[in-house]
PDB file of C-alpha atoms in Angstrom:
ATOM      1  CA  UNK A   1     122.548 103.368  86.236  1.00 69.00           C
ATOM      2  CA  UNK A   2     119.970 106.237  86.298  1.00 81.00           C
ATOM      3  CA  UNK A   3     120.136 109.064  88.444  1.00 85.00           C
ATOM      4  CA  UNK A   4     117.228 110.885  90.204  1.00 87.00           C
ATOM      5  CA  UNK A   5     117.903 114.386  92.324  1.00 90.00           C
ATOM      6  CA  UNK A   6     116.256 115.155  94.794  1.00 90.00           C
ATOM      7  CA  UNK A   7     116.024 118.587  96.483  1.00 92.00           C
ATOM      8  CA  UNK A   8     115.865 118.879 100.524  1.00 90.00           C
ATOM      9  CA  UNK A   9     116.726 121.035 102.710  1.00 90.00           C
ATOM     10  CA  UNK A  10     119.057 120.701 106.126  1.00 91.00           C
ATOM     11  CA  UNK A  11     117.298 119.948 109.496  1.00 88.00           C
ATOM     12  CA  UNK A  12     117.812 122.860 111.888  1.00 86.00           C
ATOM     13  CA  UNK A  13     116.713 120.724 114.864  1.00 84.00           C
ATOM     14  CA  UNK A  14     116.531 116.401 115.255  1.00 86.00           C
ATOM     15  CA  UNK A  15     114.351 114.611 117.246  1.00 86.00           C
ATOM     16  CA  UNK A  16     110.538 113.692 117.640  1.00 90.00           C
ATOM     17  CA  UNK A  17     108.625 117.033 118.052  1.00 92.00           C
ATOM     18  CA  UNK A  18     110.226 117.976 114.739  1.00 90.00           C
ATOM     19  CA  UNK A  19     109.757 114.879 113.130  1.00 90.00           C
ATOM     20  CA  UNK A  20     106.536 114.894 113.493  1.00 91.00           C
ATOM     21  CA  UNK A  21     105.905 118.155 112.408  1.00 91.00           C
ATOM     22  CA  UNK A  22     108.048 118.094 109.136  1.00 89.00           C
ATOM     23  CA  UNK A  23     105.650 115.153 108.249  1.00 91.00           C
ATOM     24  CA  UNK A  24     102.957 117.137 108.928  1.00 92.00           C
ATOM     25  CA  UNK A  25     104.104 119.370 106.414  1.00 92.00           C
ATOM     26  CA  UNK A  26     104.308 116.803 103.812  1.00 90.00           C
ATOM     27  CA  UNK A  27     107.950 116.445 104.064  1.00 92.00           C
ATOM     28  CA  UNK A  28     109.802 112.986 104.674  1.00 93.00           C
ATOM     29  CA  UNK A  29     112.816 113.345 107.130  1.00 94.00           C
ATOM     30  CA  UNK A  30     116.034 111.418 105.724  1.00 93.00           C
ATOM     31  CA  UNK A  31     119.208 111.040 106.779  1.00 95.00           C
ATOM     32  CA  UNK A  32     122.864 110.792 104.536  1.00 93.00           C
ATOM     33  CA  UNK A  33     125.288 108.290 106.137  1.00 93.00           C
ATOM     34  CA  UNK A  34     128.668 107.485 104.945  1.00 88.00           C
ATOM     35  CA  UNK A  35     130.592 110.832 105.147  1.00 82.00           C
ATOM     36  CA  UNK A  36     132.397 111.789 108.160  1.00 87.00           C
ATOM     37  CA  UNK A  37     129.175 112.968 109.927  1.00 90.00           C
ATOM     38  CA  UNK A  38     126.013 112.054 109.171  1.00 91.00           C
ATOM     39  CA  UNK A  39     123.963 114.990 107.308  1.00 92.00           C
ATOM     40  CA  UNK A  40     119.739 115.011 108.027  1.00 93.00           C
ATOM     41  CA  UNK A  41     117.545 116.745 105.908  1.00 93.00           C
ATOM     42  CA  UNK A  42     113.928 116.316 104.950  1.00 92.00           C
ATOM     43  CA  UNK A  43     112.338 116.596 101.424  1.00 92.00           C
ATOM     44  CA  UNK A  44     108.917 116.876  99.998  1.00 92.00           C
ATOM     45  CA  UNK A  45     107.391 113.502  99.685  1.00 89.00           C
ATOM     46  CA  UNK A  46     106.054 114.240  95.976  1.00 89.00           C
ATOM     47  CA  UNK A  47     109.916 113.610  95.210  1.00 87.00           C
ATOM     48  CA  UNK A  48     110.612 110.227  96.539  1.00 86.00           C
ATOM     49  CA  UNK A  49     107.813 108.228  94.400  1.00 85.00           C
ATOM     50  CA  UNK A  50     110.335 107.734  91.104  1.00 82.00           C
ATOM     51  CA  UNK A  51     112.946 106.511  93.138  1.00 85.00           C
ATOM     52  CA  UNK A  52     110.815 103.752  96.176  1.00 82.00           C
ATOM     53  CA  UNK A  53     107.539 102.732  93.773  1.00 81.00           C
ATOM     54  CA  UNK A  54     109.837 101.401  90.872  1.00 78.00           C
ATOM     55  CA  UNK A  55     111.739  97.878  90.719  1.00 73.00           C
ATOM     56  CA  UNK A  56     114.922  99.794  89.458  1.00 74.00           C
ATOM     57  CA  UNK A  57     118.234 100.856  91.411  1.00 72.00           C
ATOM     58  CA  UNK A  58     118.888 104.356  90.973  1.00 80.00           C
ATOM     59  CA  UNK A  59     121.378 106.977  91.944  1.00 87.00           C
ATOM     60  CA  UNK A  60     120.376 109.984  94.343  1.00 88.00           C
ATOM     61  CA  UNK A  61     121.943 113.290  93.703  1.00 90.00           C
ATOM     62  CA  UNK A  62     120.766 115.085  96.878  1.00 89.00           C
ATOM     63  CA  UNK A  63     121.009 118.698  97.009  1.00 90.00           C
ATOM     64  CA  UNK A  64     120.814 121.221 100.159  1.00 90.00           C
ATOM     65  CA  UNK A  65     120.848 124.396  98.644  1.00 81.00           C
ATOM     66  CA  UNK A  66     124.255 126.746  99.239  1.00 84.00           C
ATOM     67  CA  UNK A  67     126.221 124.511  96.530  1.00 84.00           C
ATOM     68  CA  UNK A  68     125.770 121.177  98.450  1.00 88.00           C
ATOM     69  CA  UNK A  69     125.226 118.263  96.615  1.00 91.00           C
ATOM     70  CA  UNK A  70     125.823 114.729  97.637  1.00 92.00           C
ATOM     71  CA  UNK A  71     125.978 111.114  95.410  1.00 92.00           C
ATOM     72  CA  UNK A  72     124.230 108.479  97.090  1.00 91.00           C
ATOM     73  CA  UNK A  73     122.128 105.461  97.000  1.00 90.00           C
ATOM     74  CA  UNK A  74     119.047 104.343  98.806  1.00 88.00           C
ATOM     75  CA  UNK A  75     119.828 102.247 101.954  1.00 89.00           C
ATOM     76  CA  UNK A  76     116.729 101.847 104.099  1.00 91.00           C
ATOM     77  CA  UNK A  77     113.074 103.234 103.929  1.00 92.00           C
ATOM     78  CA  UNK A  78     110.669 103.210 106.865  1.00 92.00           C
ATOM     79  CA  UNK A  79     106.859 102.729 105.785  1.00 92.00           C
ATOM     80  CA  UNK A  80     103.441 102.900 107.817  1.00 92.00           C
ATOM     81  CA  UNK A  81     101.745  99.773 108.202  1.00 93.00           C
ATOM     82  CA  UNK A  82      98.326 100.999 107.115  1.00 94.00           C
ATOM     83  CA  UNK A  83      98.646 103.997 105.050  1.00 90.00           C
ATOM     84  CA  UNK A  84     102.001 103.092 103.184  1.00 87.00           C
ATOM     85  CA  UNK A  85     103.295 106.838 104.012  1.00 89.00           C
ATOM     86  CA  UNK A  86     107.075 106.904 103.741  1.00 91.00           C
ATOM     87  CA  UNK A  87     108.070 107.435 107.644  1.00 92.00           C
ATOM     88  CA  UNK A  88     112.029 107.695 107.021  1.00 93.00           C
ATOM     89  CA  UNK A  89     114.755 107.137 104.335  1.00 94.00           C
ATOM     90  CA  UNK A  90     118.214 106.508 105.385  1.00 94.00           C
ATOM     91  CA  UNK A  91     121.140 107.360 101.994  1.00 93.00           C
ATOM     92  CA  UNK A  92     124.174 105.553 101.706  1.00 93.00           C
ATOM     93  CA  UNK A  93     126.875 107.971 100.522  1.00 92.00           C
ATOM     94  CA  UNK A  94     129.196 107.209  97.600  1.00 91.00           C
ATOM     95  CA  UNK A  95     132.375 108.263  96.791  1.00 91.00           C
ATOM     96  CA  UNK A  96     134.442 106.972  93.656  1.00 88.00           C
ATOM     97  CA  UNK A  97     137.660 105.624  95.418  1.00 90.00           C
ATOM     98  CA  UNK A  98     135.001 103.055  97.936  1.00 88.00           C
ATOM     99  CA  UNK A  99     133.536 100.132  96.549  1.00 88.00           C
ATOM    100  CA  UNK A 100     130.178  98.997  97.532  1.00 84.00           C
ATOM    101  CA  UNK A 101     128.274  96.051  97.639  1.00 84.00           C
ATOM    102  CA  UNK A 102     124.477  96.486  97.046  1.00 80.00           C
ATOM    103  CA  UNK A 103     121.434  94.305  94.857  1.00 76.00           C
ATOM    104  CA  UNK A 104     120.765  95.274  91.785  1.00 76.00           C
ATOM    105  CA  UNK A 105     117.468  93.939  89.660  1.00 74.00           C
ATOM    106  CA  UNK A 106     117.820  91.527  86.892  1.00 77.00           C
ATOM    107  CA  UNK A 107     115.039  92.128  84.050  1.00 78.00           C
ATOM    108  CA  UNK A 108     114.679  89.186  81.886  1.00 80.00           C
ATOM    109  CA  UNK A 109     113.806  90.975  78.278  1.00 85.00           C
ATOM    110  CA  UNK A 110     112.942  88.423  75.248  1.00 86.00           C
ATOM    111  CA  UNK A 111     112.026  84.946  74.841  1.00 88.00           C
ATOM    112  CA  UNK A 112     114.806  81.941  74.390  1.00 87.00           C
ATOM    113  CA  UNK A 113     114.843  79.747  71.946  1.00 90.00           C
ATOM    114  CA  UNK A 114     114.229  76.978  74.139  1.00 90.00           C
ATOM    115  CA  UNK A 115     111.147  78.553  75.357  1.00 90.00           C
ATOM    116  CA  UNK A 116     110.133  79.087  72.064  1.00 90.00           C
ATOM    117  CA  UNK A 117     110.473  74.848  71.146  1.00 93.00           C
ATOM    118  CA  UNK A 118     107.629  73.744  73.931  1.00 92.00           C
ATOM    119  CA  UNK A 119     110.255  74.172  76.811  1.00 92.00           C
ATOM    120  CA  UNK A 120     110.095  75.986  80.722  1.00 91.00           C
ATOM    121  CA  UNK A 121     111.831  78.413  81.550  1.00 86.00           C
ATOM    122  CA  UNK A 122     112.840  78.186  85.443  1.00 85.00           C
ATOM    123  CA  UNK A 123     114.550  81.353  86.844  1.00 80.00           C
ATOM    124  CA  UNK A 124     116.470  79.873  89.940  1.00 80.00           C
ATOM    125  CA  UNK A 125     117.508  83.217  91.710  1.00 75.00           C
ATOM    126  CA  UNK A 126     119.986  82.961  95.139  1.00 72.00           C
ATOM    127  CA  UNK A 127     120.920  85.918  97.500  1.00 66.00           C
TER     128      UNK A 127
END
């Protein structure tokens, strides 16, 4: 699976006066759950359009600055209903002793042979 880093930088203070000013800035306010506590941070939004306007599962490596860096996927993403600005991203840690359970995309590449001989193709997907 491909990885993506993403820089960011801890949040000092959490709540709605700085929230609203960090995405004033330009910056996206995220949180990392999965650890013992959770860890928020914001990042620039410039860095978050490889990994939410693509159809592929990626890998986050986040890093904080001071030698912090964290392994994690992407878990939830808040969106504005007009303007499609990224509101909030929630990570999903991940350690290598813990299983998880997430969707990954299946990319049909090729055509069968079936396909090929006049026939349809049906892809029956199930969640």
């Amino acid at each position: 699976m491909k990885s993506i880093t993403i820089k960011g930088s801890e949040r000092e203070s959490v709540g709605k006066v700085s929230t609203k000013a960090l995405r004033n800035a330009g910056a996206v306010p995220c949180v990392l759950y999965g650890g013992n506590q959770a860890v928020h941070f914001s990042a620039d939004a410039a860095a978050f359009k490889n990994l939410v306007y693509t159809p592929n599962a990626h890998t986050v490596v986040i890093e904080l600055g001071k030698g912090k860096s964290f392994n994690a996927i992407l878990q939830d993403i808040q969106v504005h209903p007009v303007s499609d600005k990224i509101l909030h991203i929630d990570f999903f840690q991940l350690f290598d002793d813990k299983e998880i359970t997430m969707e990954v995309p299946v990319k049909i590449v090729g055509t069968s042979k079936g396909v090929l001989a006049g026939g349809v193709l049906r892809l029956n997907t199930r969640k």
